Short mmCIF file of C-alpha atoms and ligand atoms in Angstrom, two decimals:
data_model
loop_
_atom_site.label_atom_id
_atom_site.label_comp_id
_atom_site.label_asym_id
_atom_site.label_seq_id
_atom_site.Cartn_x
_atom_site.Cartn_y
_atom_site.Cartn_z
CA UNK A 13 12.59 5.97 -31.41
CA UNK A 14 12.21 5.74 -27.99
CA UNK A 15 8.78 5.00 -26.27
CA UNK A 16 6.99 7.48 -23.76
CA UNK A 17 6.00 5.85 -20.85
CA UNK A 18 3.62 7.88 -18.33
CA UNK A 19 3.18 6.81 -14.39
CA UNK A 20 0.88 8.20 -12.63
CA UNK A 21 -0.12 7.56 -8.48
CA UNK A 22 -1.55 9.79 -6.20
CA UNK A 23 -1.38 8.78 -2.51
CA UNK A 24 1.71 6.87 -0.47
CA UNK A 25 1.07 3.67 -0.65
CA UNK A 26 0.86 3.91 -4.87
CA UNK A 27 4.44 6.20 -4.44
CA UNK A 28 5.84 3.67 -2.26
CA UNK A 29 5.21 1.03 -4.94
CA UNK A 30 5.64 2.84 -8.07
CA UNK A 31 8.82 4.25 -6.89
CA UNK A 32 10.66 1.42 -7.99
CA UNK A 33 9.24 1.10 -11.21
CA UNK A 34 9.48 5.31 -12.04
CA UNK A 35 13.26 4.74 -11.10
CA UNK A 36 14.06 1.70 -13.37
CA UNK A 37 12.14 3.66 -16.15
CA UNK A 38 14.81 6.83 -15.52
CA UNK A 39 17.50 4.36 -15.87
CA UNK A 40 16.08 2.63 -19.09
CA UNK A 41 17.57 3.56 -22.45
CA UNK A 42 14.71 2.87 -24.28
CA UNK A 43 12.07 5.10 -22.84
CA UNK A 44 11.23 8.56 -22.18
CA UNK A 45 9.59 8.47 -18.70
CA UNK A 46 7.13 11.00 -17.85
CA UNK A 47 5.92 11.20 -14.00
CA UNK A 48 2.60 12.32 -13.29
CA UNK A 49 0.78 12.60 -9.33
CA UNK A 50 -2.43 13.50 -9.15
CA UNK A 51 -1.87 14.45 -5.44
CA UNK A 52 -4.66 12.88 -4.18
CA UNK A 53 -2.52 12.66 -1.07
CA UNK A 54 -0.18 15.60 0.16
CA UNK A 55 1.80 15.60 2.95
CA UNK A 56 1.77 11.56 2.53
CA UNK A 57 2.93 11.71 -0.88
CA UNK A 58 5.62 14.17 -0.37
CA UNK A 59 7.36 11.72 2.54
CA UNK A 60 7.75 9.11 -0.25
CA UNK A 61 8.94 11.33 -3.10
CA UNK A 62 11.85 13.42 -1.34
CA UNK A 63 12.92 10.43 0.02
CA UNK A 64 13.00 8.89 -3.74
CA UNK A 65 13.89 11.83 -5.01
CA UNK A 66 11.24 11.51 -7.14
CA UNK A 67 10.58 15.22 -8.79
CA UNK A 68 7.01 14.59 -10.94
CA UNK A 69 6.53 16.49 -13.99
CA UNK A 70 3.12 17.38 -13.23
CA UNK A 71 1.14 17.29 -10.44
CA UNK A 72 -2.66 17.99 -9.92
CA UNK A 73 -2.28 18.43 -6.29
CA UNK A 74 -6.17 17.84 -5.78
CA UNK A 75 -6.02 17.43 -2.23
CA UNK A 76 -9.31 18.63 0.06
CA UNK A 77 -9.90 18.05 3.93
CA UNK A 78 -11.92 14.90 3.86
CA UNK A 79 -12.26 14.87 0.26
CA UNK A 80 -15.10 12.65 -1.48
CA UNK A 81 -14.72 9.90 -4.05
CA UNK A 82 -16.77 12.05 -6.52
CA UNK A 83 -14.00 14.96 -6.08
CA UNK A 84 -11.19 12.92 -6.09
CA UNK A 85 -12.77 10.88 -9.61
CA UNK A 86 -13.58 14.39 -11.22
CA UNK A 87 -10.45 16.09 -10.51
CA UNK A 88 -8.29 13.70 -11.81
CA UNK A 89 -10.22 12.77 -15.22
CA UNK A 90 -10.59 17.02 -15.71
CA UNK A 91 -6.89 17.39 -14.52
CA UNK A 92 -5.32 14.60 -16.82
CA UNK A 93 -7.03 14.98 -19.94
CA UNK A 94 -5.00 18.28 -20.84
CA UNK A 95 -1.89 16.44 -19.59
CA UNK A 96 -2.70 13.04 -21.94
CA UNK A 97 -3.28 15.36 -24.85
CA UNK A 98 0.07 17.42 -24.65
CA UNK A 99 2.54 14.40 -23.94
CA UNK A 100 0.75 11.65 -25.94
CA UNK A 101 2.35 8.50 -24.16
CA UNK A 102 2.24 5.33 -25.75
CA UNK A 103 1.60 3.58 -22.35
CA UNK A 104 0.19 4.88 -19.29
CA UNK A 105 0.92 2.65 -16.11
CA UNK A 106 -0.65 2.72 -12.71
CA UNK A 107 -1.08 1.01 -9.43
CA UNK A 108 -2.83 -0.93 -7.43
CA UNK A 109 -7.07 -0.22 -6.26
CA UNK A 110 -7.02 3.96 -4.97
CA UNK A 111 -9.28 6.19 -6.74
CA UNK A 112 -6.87 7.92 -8.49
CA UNK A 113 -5.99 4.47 -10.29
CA UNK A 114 -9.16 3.45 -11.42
CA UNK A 115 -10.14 7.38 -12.18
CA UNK A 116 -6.35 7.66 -14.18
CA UNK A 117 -7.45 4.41 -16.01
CA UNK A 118 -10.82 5.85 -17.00
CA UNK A 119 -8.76 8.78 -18.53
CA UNK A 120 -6.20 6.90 -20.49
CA UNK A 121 -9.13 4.69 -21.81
CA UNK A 122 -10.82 8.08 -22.99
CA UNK A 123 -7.75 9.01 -24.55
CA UNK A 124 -7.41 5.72 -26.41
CA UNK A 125 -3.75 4.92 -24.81
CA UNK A 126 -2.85 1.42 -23.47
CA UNK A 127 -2.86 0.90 -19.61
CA UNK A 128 0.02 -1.05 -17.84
CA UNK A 129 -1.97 -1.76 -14.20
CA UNK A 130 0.76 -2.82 -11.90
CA UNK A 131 -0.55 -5.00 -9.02
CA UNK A 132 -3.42 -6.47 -11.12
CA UNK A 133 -5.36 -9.45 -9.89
CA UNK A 134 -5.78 -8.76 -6.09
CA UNK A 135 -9.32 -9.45 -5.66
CA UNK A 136 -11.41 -10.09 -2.55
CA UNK A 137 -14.66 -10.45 -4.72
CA UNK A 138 -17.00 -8.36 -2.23
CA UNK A 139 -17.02 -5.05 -3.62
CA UNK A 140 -18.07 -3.58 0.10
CA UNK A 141 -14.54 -5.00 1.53
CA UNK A 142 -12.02 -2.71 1.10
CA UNK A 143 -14.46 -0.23 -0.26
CA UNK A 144 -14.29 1.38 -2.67
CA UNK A 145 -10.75 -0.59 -3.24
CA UNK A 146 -12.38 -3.51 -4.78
CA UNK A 147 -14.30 -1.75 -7.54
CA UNK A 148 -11.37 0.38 -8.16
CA UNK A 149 -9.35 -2.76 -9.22
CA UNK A 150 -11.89 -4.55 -10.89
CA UNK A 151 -12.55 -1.36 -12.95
CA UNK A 152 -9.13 -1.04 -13.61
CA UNK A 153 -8.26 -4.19 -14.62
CA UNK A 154 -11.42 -4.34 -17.64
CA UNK A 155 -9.48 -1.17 -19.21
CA UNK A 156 -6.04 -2.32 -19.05
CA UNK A 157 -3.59 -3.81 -21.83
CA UNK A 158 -0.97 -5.36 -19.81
CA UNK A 159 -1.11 -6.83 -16.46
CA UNK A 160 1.66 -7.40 -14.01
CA UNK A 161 0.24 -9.60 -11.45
CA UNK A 162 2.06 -9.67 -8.23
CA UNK A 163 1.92 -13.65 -7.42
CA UNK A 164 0.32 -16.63 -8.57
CA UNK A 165 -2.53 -16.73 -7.87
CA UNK A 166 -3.38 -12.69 -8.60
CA UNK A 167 -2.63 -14.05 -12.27
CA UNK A 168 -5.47 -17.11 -11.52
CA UNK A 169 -8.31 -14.64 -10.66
CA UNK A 170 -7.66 -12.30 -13.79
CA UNK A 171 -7.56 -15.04 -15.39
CA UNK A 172 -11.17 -16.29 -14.54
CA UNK A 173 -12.27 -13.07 -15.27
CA UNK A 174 -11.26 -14.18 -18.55
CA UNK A 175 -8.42 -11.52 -19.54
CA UNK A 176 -5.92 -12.86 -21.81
CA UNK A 177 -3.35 -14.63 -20.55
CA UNK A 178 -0.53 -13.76 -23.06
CA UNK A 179 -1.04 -10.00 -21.38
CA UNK A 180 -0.72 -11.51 -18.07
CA UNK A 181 2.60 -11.14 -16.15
CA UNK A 182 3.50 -12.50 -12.88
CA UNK A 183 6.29 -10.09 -11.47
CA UNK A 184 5.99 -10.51 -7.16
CA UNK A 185 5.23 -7.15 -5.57
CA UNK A 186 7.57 -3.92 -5.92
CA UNK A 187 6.34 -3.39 -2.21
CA UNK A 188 9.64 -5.61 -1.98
CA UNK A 189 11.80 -3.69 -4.19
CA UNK A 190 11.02 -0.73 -1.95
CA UNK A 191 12.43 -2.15 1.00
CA UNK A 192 15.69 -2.47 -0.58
CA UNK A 193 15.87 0.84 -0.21
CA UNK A 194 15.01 1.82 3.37
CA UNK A 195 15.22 -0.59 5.30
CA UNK A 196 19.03 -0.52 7.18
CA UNK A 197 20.73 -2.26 10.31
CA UNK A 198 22.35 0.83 11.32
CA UNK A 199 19.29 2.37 11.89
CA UNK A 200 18.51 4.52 15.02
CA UNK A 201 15.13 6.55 15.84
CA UNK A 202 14.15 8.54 18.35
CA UNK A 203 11.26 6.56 19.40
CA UNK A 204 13.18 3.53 19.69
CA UNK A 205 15.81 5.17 22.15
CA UNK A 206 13.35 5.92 24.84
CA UNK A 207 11.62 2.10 24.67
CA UNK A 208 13.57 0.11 27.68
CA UNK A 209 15.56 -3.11 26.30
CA UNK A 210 13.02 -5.07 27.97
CA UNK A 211 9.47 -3.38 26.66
CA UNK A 212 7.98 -5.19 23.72
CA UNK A 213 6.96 -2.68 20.67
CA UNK A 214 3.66 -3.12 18.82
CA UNK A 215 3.46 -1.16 15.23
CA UNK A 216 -0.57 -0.52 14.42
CA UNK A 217 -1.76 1.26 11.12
CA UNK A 218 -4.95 1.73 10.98
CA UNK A 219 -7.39 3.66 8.17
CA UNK A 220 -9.37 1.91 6.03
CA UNK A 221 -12.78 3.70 5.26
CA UNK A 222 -15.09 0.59 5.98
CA UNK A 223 -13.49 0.88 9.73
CA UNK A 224 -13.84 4.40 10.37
CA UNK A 225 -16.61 3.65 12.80
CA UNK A 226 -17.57 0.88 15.05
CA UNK A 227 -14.63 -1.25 13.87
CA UNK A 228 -12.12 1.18 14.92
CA UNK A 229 -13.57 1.95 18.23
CA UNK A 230 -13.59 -1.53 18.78
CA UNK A 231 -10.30 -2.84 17.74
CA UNK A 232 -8.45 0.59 19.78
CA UNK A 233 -10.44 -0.51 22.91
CA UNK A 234 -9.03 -4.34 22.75
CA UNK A 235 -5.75 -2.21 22.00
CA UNK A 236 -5.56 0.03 24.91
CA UNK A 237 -6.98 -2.56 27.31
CA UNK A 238 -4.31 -5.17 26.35
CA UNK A 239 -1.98 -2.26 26.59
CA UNK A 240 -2.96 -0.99 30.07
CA UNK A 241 -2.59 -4.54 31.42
CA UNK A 242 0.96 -4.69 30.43
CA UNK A 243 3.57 -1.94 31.05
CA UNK A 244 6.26 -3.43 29.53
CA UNK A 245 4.36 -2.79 26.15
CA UNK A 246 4.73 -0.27 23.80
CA UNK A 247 2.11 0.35 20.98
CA UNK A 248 3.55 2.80 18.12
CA UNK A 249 0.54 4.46 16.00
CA UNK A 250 1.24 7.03 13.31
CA UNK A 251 -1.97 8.16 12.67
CA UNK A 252 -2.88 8.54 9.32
CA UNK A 253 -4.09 12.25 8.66
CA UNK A 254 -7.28 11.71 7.55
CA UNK A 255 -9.29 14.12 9.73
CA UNK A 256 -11.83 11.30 11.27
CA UNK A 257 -9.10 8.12 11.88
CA UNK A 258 -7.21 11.24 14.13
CA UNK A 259 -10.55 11.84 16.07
CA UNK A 260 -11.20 8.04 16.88
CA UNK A 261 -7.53 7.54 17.61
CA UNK A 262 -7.22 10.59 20.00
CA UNK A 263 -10.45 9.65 21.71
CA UNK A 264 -9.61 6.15 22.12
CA UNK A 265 -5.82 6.84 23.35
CA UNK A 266 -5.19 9.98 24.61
CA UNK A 267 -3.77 9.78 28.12
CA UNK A 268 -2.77 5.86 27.90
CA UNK A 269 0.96 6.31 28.60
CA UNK A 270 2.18 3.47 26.39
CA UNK A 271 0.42 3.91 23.44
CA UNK A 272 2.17 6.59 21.10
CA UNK A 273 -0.10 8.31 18.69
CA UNK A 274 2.66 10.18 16.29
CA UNK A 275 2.20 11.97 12.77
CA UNK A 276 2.82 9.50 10.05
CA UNK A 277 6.66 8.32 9.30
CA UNK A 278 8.32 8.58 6.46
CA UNK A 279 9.03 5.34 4.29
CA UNK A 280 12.46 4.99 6.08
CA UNK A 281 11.50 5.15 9.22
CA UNK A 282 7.85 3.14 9.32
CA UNK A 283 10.17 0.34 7.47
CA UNK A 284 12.84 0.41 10.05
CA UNK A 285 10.64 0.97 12.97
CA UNK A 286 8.12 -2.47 11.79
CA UNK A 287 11.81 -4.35 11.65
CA UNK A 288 12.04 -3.52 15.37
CA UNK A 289 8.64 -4.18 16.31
CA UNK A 290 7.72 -7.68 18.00
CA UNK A 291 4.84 -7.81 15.80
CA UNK A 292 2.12 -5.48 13.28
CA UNK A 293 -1.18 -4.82 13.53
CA UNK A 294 -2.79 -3.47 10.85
CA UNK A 295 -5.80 -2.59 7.94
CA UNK A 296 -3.66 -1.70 5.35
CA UNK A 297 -2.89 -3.37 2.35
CA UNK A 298 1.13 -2.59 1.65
CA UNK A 299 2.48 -3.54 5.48
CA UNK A 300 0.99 -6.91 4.68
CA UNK A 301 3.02 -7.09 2.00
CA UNK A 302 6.28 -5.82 3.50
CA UNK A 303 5.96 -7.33 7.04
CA UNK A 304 6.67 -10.82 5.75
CA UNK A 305 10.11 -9.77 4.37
CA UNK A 306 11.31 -8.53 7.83
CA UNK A 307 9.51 -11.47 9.76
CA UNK A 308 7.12 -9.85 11.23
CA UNK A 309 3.92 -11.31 12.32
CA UNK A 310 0.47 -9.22 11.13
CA UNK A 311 -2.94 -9.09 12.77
CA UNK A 312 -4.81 -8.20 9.64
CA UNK A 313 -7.40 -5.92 11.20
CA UNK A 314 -9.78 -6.65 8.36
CA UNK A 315 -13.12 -9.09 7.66
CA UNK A 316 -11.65 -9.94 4.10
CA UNK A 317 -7.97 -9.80 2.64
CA UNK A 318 -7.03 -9.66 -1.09
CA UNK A 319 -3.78 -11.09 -0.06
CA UNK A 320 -4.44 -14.76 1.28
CA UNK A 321 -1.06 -15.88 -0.01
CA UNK A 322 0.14 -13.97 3.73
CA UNK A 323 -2.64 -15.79 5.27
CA UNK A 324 -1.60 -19.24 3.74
CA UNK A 325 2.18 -18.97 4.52
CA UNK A 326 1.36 -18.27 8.07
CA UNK A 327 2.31 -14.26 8.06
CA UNK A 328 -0.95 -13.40 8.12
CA UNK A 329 -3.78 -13.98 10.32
CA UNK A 330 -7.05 -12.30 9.51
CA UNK A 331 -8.56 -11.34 13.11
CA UNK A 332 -11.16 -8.80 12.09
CA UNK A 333 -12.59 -5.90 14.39
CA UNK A 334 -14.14 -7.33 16.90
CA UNK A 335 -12.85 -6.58 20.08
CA UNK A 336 -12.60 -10.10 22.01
CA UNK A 337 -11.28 -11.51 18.76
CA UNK A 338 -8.29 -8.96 18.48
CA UNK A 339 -7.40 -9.07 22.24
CA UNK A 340 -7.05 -13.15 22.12
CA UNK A 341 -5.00 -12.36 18.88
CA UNK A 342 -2.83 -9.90 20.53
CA UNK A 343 -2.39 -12.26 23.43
CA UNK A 344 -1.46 -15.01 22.10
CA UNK A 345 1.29 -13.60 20.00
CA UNK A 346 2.20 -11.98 23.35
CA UNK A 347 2.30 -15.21 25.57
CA UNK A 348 2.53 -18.28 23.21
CA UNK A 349 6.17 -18.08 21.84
CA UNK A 350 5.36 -21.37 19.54
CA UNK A 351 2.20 -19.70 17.60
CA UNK A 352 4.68 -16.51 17.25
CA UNK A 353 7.85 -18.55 15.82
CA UNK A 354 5.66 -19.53 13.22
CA UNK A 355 3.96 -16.78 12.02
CA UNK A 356 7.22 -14.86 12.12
CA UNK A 357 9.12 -17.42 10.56
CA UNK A 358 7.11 -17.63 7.70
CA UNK A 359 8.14 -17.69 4.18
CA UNK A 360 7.82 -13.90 2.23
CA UNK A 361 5.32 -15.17 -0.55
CA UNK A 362 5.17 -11.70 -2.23
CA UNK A 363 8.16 -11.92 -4.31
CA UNK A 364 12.50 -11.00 -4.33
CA UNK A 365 12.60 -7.86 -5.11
CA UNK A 366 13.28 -7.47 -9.12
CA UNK A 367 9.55 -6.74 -10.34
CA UNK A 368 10.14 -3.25 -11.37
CA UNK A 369 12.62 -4.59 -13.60
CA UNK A 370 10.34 -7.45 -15.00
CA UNK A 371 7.38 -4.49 -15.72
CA UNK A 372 9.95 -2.11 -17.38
CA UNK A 373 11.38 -5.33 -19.72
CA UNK A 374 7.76 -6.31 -20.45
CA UNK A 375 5.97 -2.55 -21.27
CA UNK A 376 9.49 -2.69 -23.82
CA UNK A 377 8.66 -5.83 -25.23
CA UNK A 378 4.77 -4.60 -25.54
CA UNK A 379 5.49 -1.41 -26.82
CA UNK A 380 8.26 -2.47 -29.60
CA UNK A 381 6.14 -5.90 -30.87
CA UNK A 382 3.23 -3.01 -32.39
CA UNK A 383 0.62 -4.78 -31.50
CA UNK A 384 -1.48 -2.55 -29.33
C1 UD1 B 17 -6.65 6.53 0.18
C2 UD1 B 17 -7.16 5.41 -0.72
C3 UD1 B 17 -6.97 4.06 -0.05
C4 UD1 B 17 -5.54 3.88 0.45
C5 UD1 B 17 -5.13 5.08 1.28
C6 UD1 B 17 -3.67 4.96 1.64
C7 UD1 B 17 -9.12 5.91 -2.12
C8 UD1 B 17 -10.57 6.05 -2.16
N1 UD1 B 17 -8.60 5.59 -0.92
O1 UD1 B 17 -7.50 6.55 1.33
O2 UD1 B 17 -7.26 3.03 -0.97
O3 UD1 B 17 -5.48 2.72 1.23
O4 UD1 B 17 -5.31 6.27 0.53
O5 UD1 B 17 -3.33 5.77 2.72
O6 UD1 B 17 -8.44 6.11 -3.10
N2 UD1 B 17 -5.05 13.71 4.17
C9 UD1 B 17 -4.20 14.74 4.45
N3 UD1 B 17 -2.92 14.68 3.97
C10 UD1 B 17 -2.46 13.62 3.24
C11 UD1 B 17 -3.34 12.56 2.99
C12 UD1 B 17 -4.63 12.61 3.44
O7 UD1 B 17 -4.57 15.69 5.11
O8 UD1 B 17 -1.28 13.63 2.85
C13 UD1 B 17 -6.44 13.77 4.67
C14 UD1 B 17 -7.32 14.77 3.84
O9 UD1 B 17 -8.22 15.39 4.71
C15 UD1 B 17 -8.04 13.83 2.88
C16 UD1 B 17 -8.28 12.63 3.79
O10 UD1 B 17 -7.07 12.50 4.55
O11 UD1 B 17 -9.24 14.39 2.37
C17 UD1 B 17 -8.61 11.36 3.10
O12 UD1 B 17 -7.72 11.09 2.02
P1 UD1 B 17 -8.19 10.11 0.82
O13 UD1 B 17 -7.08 9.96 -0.15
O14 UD1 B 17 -9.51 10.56 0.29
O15 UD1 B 17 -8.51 8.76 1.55
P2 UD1 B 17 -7.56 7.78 2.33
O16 UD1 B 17 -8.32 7.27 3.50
O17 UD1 B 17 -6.22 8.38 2.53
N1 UDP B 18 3.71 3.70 5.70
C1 UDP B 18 4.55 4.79 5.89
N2 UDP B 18 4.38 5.56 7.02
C2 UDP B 18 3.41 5.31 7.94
C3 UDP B 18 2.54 4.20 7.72
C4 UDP B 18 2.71 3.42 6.58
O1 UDP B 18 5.45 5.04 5.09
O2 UDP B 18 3.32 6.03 8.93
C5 UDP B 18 3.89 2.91 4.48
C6 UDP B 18 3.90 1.40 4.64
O3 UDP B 18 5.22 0.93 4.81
C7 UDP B 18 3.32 0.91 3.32
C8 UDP B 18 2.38 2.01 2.91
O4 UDP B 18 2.75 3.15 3.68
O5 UDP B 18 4.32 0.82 2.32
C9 UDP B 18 0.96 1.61 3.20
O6 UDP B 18 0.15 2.70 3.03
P1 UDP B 18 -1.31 2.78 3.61
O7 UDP B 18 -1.43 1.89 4.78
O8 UDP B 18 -1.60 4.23 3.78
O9 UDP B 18 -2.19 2.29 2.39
P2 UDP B 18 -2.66 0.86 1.84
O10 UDP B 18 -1.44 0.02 1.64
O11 UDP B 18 -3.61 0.31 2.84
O12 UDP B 18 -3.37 1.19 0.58
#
């Protein structure tokens, strides 16, 4: 009989991700996919699943205006428990550190069904930094029943926290099977038609909830002064739409001509745009995933990454928020073409681009061996 296998996600980045995987499960034979959102995200999480073509079975479509972690945690352990009861899955997979993970975890636990946590193992071990990312994970990964660790050495640090290693399953990142899809030589945006041949373009994401604050005000002033200085720069910002990143952005760039504040892309075009851009800057954990793949240098506008393999291939560089350190970062991969060939030239670390079909052939393998 053919096994029931449940995803849920809730905001982009976890649709981005999981988009792979929901699509390999549709093609399986053996299982009976069931897609679940909690919609913890709206307008972000609808980008990513018309351009999947993703239609979810259910969705819990929680969304508030600056929502807190307690309402996001309730709504989805309330909203799912009806949903667990009906379809009875025999495996409920999710992804990555959000609160809808670790709260979707909590709720399969309840419900006694096993948990597949796809992107298991990233770890920073401060649970302030990302916050509340890191307790998300951690929590996560002490309920789950099979984990697909994206590298290495995500498989090492579940495996000093002592989880078993015949569970553990080292599958690279579906952040590169996504790009398989989107990204496209052809491509042509409006944006990019009215930056001159000569201008340099500069991609920055920025949202994290540890930097709404000081840390943003500081890195957008080392931003727009580095920007003033030098027309022939262009810095693209789609401003996430969380209500207090669009204040600090607006105050901090309104009326500087060369920095573009613009709603957030779609997958498609943020993809194509970052393989046009000279280099990234950004908080967010899936660009420094992709941004390697398209050889892309990152500022990693962050105190702590869980992703050091970046760091230790030479993608990466972890500059922080402070504003002298970002504007010698931003310089240097401006004016010192030797420090740039390297970063951009750096080998992808985060895998080629099969993982969704390494989870699908392992929850199989799990779910017909009977011995949950
Ligand atoms: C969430 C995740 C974070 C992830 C990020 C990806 C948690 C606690 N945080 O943070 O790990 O890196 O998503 O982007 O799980 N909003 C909209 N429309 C949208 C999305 C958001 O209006 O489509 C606004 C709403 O006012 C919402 C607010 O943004 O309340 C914050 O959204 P929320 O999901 O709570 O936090 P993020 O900062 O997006
Ligand atoms: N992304 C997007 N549009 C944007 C900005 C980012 O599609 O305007 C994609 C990006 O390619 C990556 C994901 O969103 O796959 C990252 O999401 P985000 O930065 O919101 O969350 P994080 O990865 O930090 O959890």
């Amino acid at each position: 009989m053919k096994k029931k296998i449940m995803t849920v996600f809730g905001t982009r980045p976890e649709a981005i991700k999981m988009a792979p995987v929901v699509k390999q499960l549709i093609a399986d034979e053996q299982t009976t996919p069931v897609t679940v959102v909690t919609g913890q995200h709206r307008e972000m999480l609808k980008q990513v699943l018309d351009f999947f073509q993703i239609k979810p079975d259910y969705d819990l479509a929680i969304m508030e205006k600056s929502q807190s972690l307690e309402q996001i945690t309730s709504k989805v352990l309330l909203g799912l428990a009806p949903i667990l009861q009906q379809e009875q899955p025999d495996l409920v997979l999710v992804h990555g550190d959000t609160t809808t993970t670790m709260a979707a975890s909590l709720s399969a636990f309840y419900h006694h069904i096993p948990i597949g946590h796809v992107e298991a193992g990233l770890r920073t071990w401060n649970l302030a930094s990302p916050f509340p990312e890191e307790a998300n994970r951690q929590i996560t990964d002490d309920l789950t029943s099979l984990y697909f660790a994206p590298t290495d050495l995500s498989r090492q640090n579940l495996l000093q926290e002592h989880h078993p290693a015949d569970r553990i399953f080292v599958t690279g990142n579906t952040a590169i099977d996504a790009l398989k899809y989107t990204v496209n030589r052809e491509y042509h945006h409006q944006v990019l038609d009215q930056i001159p041949d000569d201008h340099r373009l500069i991609l920055l994401t920025m949202h994290r909830r540890e930097n709404q604050g000081v840390p943003m005000v500081n890195v957008f002033r080392a931003v727009r002064e580095v920007a003033q200085a030098d027309p022939k720069l262009d810095v693209i910002y789609p401003v996430h739409l969380s209500p207090k990143v669009q204040e600090l952005a607006h105050q901090a760039f309104d009326g500087i001509k060369n920095v573009h504040l613009i709603a957030p892309l779609d997958v498609v075009d943020f993809h194509n745009l970052a393989a046009h851009s000279y280099f990234i800057m950004t908080d967010s954990g899936g660009v420094q995933e992709e941004a390697p793949s398209l050889n892309k240098p990152v500022l990693v506008l962050r105190d702590t990454t869980e992703r050091p393999e970046g760091v230790k291939a030479g993608t990466l560089k972890l500059v922080g928020t402070k504003s002298a350190d970002v504007k010698t970062a931003m310089l240097t991969l401006l004016n010192d073409d030797q420090q740039y060939q390297q970063m951009a030239k750096a080998k992808n670390p985060y895998g080629d681009g099969h993982a969704a079909e390494r989870i699908v052939d392992q929850c199989n393998q799990f779910l017909t061996q009977d011995i949950i």
